[in-house]
Amino acid sequence: MEYVEVDVEAGENCDLSVTRMFEALEPSCEVTWVESAFRPDGWEGPCDVVGWSGGEPVPAMAAKVSDSGDGVVVLVYGGDEGLRLRPSGSSAEWSLDDKEQWGEPCLLLELTLEVR
């Protein structure tokens, strides 16, 4: 069995620390878009996504995993500083200073939601 470890410390990108292990049900693949995510101000919609590490974008990854609390979900994860998201189609550079962007340690999405 393969496992995916998410180990994110709270910092400039996101204010939540997460350390969790997930049982992978398929190999991880790189993703750049998720069908739906919630911004802290309540906005919800399709988002561009990258991993965040060392203050820079890195690839975001996704895999179908088994999660004891939610059953089978799609885990989207990134660098050691989590994920960085922005509304889909934004032409802005990835930046911690952009108020339209936000950080998450990882995303656990329903299987019905598309990621690519």
Coordinates of N, CA, C and O in Angstrom, one line a residue, residues 5-116:
E5 N 1.8 11.5 2.6 CA 1.9 12.3 3.9 C 1.8 13.8 3.5 O 2.4 14.3 2.6
V6 N 0.9 14.5 4.3 CA 0.7 15.9 4.2 C 1.3 16.5 5.5 O 0.7 16.1 6.6
D7 N 2.3 17.3 5.4 CA 3.0 17.8 6.6 C 3.2 19.3 6.3 O 4.2 19.7 5.6
V8 N 2.3 20.2 6.8 CA 2.3 21.6 6.5 C 2.3 22.3 7.8 O 1.5 22.1 8.7
E9 N 3.3 23.2 8.0 CA 3.3 24.1 9.1 C 2.6 25.4 8.8 O 2.8 26.0 7.7
A10 N 1.9 26.0 9.8 CA 1.3 27.3 9.6 C 2.4 28.3 9.3 O 3.5 28.2 9.9
G11 N 2.1 29.3 8.4 CA 3.1 30.3 8.1 C 2.5 31.4 7.3 O 1.2 31.7 7.4
E12 N 3.2 32.0 6.4 CA 2.7 33.1 5.6 C 1.7 32.7 4.6 O 0.8 33.5 4.3
N13 N 1.8 31.5 4.1 CA 0.8 31.1 3.1 C -0.5 30.6 3.7 O -1.6 31.0 3.1
C14 N -0.5 29.9 4.8 CA -1.8 29.5 5.4 C -1.6 29.4 6.9 O -0.5 29.2 7.4
D15 N -2.7 29.6 7.6 CA -2.6 29.7 9.1 C -2.9 28.4 9.8 O -3.1 28.4 11.0
L16 N -3.0 27.3 9.0 CA -3.3 26.0 9.6 C -2.1 25.1 9.4 O -1.6 25.0 8.4
S17 N -1.8 24.3 10.5 CA -0.8 23.3 10.4 C -1.6 22.0 10.3 O -2.6 21.7 10.9
V18 N -1.0 21.1 9.4 CA -1.7 19.8 9.2 C -0.5 18.7 9.1 O 0.4 18.9 8.3
T19 N -0.7 17.6 9.8 CA 0.2 16.5 9.6 C -0.7 15.3 9.6 O -1.4 14.9 10.6
R20 N -0.9 14.7 8.4 CA -1.8 13.5 8.2 C -1.2 12.6 7.2 O -0.5 13.0 6.3
M21 N -1.6 11.3 7.3 CA -1.2 10.3 6.4 C -2.5 9.8 5.7 O -3.5 9.6 6.4
F22 N -2.5 9.6 4.4 CA -3.6 9.1 3.7 C -3.2 7.8 2.9 O -2.1 7.8 2.3
E23 N -4.1 6.9 2.8 CA -3.9 5.7 2.0 C -4.2 6.0 0.6 O -5.4 6.4 0.3
A24 N -3.2 6.0 -0.3 CA -3.5 6.3 -1.7 C -4.1 5.1 -2.4 O -3.7 4.0 -2.3
L25 N -5.2 5.4 -3.2 CA -5.9 4.4 -3.9 C -5.5 4.4 -5.4 O -6.0 3.5 -6.2
E26 N -4.7 5.4 -5.8 CA -4.2 5.5 -7.1 C -3.0 6.4 -7.1 O -2.8 7.1 -6.1
P27 N -2.1 6.3 -8.1 CA -0.9 7.2 -8.1 C -1.3 8.7 -8.2 O -2.3 9.0 -8.8
S28 N -0.5 9.5 -7.6 CA -0.7 11.0 -7.6 C -0.4 11.5 -9.0 O 0.5 10.9 -9.7
C29 N -1.1 12.6 -9.4 CA -0.8 13.2 -10.7 C -0.8 14.7 -10.4 O -1.4 15.2 -9.5
E30 N 0.0 15.5 -11.3 CA 0.0 16.9 -11.2 C -1.3 17.5 -11.6 O -1.9 17.1 -12.6
V31 N -1.7 18.6 -10.9 CA -3.0 19.3 -11.2 C -2.7 20.8 -11.2 O -1.8 21.2 -10.4
T32 N -3.5 21.5 -11.9 CA -3.4 23.0 -11.9 C -4.7 23.7 -11.7 O -4.8 24.9 -11.6
W33 N -5.8 22.9 -11.6 CA -7.2 23.5 -11.5 C -8.1 22.5 -10.7 O -8.0 21.3 -10.8
V34 N -9.0 23.1 -9.9 CA -10.0 22.4 -9.2 C -11.3 23.0 -9.5 O -11.4 24.3 -9.6
E35 N -12.4 22.2 -9.6 CA -13.7 22.7 -10.0 C -14.3 23.7 -8.9 O -15.0 24.6 -9.3
S36 N -14.0 23.4 -7.7 CA -14.6 24.2 -6.6 C -13.7 24.3 -5.4 O -13.3 23.2 -4.9
A37 N -13.5 25.5 -4.8 CA -12.9 25.6 -3.6 C -13.4 26.9 -2.9 O -13.9 27.8 -3.6
F38 N -13.4 26.9 -1.6 CA -13.9 28.1 -0.8 C -12.8 29.0 -0.4 O -11.8 28.6 0.1
R39 N -13.0 30.3 -0.7 CA -12.0 31.3 -0.3 C -12.5 31.7 1.2 O -13.7 31.6 1.5
P40 N -11.6 32.1 2.0 CA -11.9 32.5 3.4 C -13.1 33.5 3.5 O -13.8 33.5 4.5
D41 N -13.2 34.4 2.5 CA -14.3 35.4 2.5 C -15.7 34.8 2.1 O -16.6 35.6 2.0
G42 N -15.7 33.5 1.8 CA -17.0 32.9 1.4 C -17.2 32.7 0.0 O -18.1 31.9 -0.4
W43 N -16.4 33.3 -0.9 CA -16.5 33.1 -2.4 C -16.2 31.6 -2.6 O -15.3 31.0 -2.0
E44 N -16.9 31.0 -3.6 CA -16.7 29.6 -4.0 C -16.7 29.6 -5.5 O -17.6 30.2 -6.1
G45 N -15.8 28.8 -6.1 CA -15.8 28.6 -7.5 C -14.6 27.9 -8.0 O -13.8 27.4 -7.2
P46 N -14.5 27.8 -9.3 CA -13.3 27.1 -9.9 C -12.0 27.9 -9.6 O -12.0 29.1 -9.6
C47 N -10.9 27.1 -9.3 CA -9.7 27.7 -8.9 C -8.5 27.1 -9.6 O -8.4 25.9 -9.9
D48 N -7.5 28.0 -9.9 CA -6.2 27.6 -10.3 C -5.5 27.2 -9.0 O -5.8 27.8 -7.9
V49 N -4.6 26.2 -9.0 CA -4.0 25.8 -7.8 C -2.5 25.4 -8.1 O -2.2 24.9 -9.1
V50 N -1.6 25.8 -7.1 CA -0.2 25.3 -7.1 C 0.1 24.9 -5.7 O -0.5 25.3 -4.8
G51 N 1.2 24.1 -5.6 CA 1.8 23.9 -4.3 C 2.6 25.1 -3.9 O 3.0 26.0 -4.8
W52 N 2.9 25.3 -2.7 CA 3.7 26.4 -2.2 C 4.8 25.9 -1.3 O 4.6 25.2 -0.3
S53 N 6.1 26.3 -1.6 CA 7.2 25.9 -0.9 C 8.4 26.9 -1.0 O 8.6 27.3 -2.2
G54 N 9.0 27.3 0.1 CA 10.1 28.3 0.0 C 9.6 29.6 -0.6 O 10.4 30.3 -1.2
G55 N 8.3 30.0 -0.4 CA 7.8 31.2 -0.9 C 7.6 31.3 -2.4 O 7.4 32.3 -3.0
E56 N 7.6 30.1 -3.0 CA 7.4 30.0 -4.5 C 6.4 28.9 -4.9 O 6.3 27.9 -4.1
P57 N 5.8 29.0 -6.1 CA 4.9 27.9 -6.5 C 5.7 26.7 -6.9 O 6.9 26.8 -7.4
V58 N 5.2 25.6 -6.6 CA 5.7 24.2 -7.0 C 4.5 23.4 -7.4 O 3.3 23.9 -7.3
P59 N 4.7 22.3 -8.1 CA 3.5 21.5 -8.6 C 2.6 21.1 -7.4 O 3.0 20.8 -6.3
A60 N 1.3 21.2 -7.7 CA 0.3 20.7 -6.9 C -0.1 19.3 -7.4 O 0.0 19.0 -8.6
M61 N -0.4 18.4 -6.5 CA -0.6 17.0 -6.8 C -2.0 16.6 -6.3 O -2.5 17.2 -5.4
A62 N -2.6 15.5 -7.0 CA -3.9 15.0 -6.5 C -3.9 13.5 -6.6 O -3.2 12.9 -7.5
A63 N -4.6 12.9 -5.7 CA -4.8 11.4 -5.8 C -6.1 11.1 -5.1 O -6.5 11.7 -4.1
K64 N -6.7 10.0 -5.5 CA -7.8 9.4 -4.8 C -7.3 8.7 -3.6 O -6.3 7.9 -3.7
V65 N -7.8 9.0 -2.4 CA -7.3 8.5 -1.1 C -8.4 8.0 -0.3 O -9.6 8.4 -0.4
S66 N -8.1 7.2 0.7 CA -9.0 6.8 1.7 C -8.8 7.6 2.9 O -7.6 7.8 3.4
D67 N -9.8 8.3 3.4 CA -9.7 9.2 4.6 C -10.7 8.6 5.6 O -11.9 8.5 5.4
S68 N -10.2 8.3 6.8 CA -11.1 7.7 7.8 C -12.3 8.5 8.2 O -13.3 8.0 8.5
G69 N -12.2 9.8 8.1 CA -13.4 10.7 8.4 C -14.3 10.9 7.3 O -15.5 11.1 7.5
D70 N -13.8 10.9 6.0 CA -14.7 11.2 4.9 C -14.9 10.1 3.9 O -15.5 10.3 2.8
G71 N -14.3 8.9 4.1 CA -14.4 7.8 3.1 C -13.4 8.1 2.0 O -12.2 8.5 2.3
V72 N -13.8 7.8 0.8 CA -12.9 8.0 -0.4 C -13.1 9.4 -0.9 O -14.2 9.8 -1.2
V73 N -12.0 10.2 -1.0 CA -12.0 11.5 -1.5 C -10.8 11.8 -2.4 O -9.9 10.9 -2.5
V74 N -10.8 12.9 -3.0 CA -9.6 13.4 -3.8 C -8.8 14.3 -2.9 O -9.4 15.3 -2.5
L75 N -7.6 13.9 -2.7 CA -6.7 14.8 -1.9 C -5.9 15.6 -2.9 O -5.3 15.1 -3.8
V76 N -5.9 16.9 -2.7 CA -5.0 17.8 -3.5 C -4.0 18.4 -2.5 O -4.4 18.9 -1.4
Y77 N -2.8 18.3 -2.8 CA -1.7 18.7 -1.8 C -0.6 19.3 -2.6 O -0.5 19.2 -3.8
G78 N 0.3 20.0 -1.9 CA 1.4 20.7 -2.5 C 2.7 20.6 -1.8 O 3.1 19.6 -1.3
G79 N 3.3 21.8 -1.6 CA 4.6 21.9 -1.0 C 4.5 21.9 0.5 O 3.5 21.7 1.1
D80 N 5.7 22.1 1.2 CA 5.7 22.1 2.6 C 5.0 23.3 3.2 O 4.8 23.4 4.4
E81 N 4.6 24.3 2.4 CA 3.8 25.4 2.9 C 2.3 25.3 2.4 O 1.6 26.2 2.4
G82 N 2.0 24.1 1.8 CA 0.6 23.8 1.4 C 0.3 24.2 0.0 O 1.1 24.0 -0.9
L83 N -0.9 24.6 -0.3 CA -1.4 25.0 -1.6 C -1.6 26.5 -1.6 O -1.9 27.1 -0.6
R84 N -1.6 27.1 -2.8 CA -2.0 28.4 -3.1 C -3.0 28.4 -4.2 O -2.9 27.7 -5.2
L85 N -4.2 29.1 -3.9 CA -5.3 29.1 -4.9 C -5.6 30.5 -5.3 O -5.4 31.5 -4.5
R86 N -6.3 30.6 -6.5 CA -6.8 31.9 -7.0 C -8.0 31.6 -7.9 O -8.1 30.5 -8.4
P87 N -8.9 32.5 -8.1 CA -10.0 32.3 -9.0 C -9.5 31.9 -10.3 O -8.5 32.4 -10.9
S88 N -10.1 30.9 -11.0 CA -9.7 30.4 -12.2 C -9.6 31.5 -13.3 O -10.5 32.3 -13.4
G89 N -8.6 31.4 -14.1 CA -8.5 32.4 -15.2 C -7.8 33.7 -14.8 O -7.6 34.5 -15.7
S90 N -7.4 33.8 -13.6 CA -6.7 35.0 -13.1 C -5.3 35.1 -13.9 O -4.7 34.1 -14.1
S91 N -5.0 36.3 -14.3 CA -3.7 36.5 -15.0 C -2.6 37.0 -14.0 O -1.5 37.2 -14.4
A92 N -3.0 37.2 -12.7 CA -2.0 37.7 -11.7 C -0.9 36.6 -11.5 O -1.2 35.4 -11.5
E93 N 0.3 37.1 -11.2 CA 1.4 36.2 -10.8 C 1.0 35.7 -9.4 O 0.3 36.3 -8.6
W94 N 1.5 34.5 -9.1 CA 1.3 33.9 -7.8 C 2.1 34.7 -6.8 O 3.3 35.0 -6.9
S95 N 1.4 35.1 -5.7 CA 2.0 36.0 -4.7 C 1.3 35.9 -3.4 O 0.0 35.9 -3.4
L96 N 2.0 36.0 -2.3 CA 1.4 36.1 -1.0 C 0.8 37.4 -0.7 O -0.1 37.6 0.1
D97 N 1.1 38.4 -1.5 CA 0.6 39.8 -1.4 C -0.8 40.0 -2.1 O -1.4 41.0 -1.9
D98 N -1.2 39.1 -3.0 CA -2.4 39.2 -3.8 C -3.6 38.8 -2.9 O -3.7 37.7 -2.5
K99 N -4.5 39.8 -2.7 CA -5.6 39.5 -1.8 C -6.7 38.6 -2.4 O -7.6 38.1 -1.7
E100 N -6.6 38.4 -3.7 CA -7.5 37.5 -4.4 C -7.1 36.0 -4.3 O -7.8 35.1 -4.6
Q101 N -5.8 35.8 -3.8 CA -5.3 34.5 -3.6 C -5.3 34.1 -2.1 O -5.3 35.0 -1.3
W102 N -5.2 32.8 -1.9 CA -5.2 32.4 -0.5 C -4.5 31.0 -0.4 O -4.3 30.3 -1.4
G103 N -4.1 30.6 0.8 CA -3.5 29.4 1.0 C -4.3 28.4 1.8 O -5.2 28.8 2.6
E104 N -4.1 27.1 1.6 CA -4.7 26.0 2.3 C -3.7 25.0 2.5 O -2.8 24.8 1.7
P105 N -3.7 24.2 3.6 CA -2.7 23.2 3.8 C -2.9 22.0 2.8 O -1.9 21.5 2.3
C106 N -4.2 21.7 2.5 CA -4.5 20.7 1.5 C -6.0 20.8 1.2 O -6.7 21.6 2.0
L107 N -6.5 20.1 0.2 CA -8.0 20.1 0.0 C -8.4 18.6 0.0 O -7.7 17.8 -0.6
L108 N -9.5 18.3 0.6 CA -10.2 17.0 0.5 C -11.5 17.3 -0.3 O -12.4 17.9 0.3
L109 N -11.6 16.8 -1.5 CA -12.7 17.1 -2.4 C -13.5 15.8 -2.6 O -13.0 14.7 -2.7
E110 N -14.8 16.1 -2.8 CA -15.7 15.0 -3.2 C -15.3 14.4 -4.5 O -14.8 15.1 -5.4
L111 N -15.5 13.1 -4.7 CA -15.2 12.4 -5.9 C -15.9 13.0 -7.2 O -15.4 12.9 -8.3
T112 N -17.0 13.7 -6.9 CA -17.8 14.2 -8.0 C -17.2 15.5 -8.6 O -17.6 16.0 -9.7
L113 N -16.3 16.1 -7.8 CA -15.7 17.4 -8.3 C -14.5 17.1 -9.2 O -13.7 16.2 -8.9
E114 N -14.4 17.9 -10.3 CA -13.3 17.7 -11.2 C -12.0 18.4 -10.8 O -12.0 19.5 -10.3
V115 N -10.9 17.7 -11.0 CA -9.6 18.3 -10.9 C -8.8 18.0 -12.2 O -9.0 16.9 -12.8
R116 N -8.0 18.9 -12.6 CA -7.1 18.7 -13.8 C -5.9 19.5 -13.7 O -5.7 20.4 -13.0

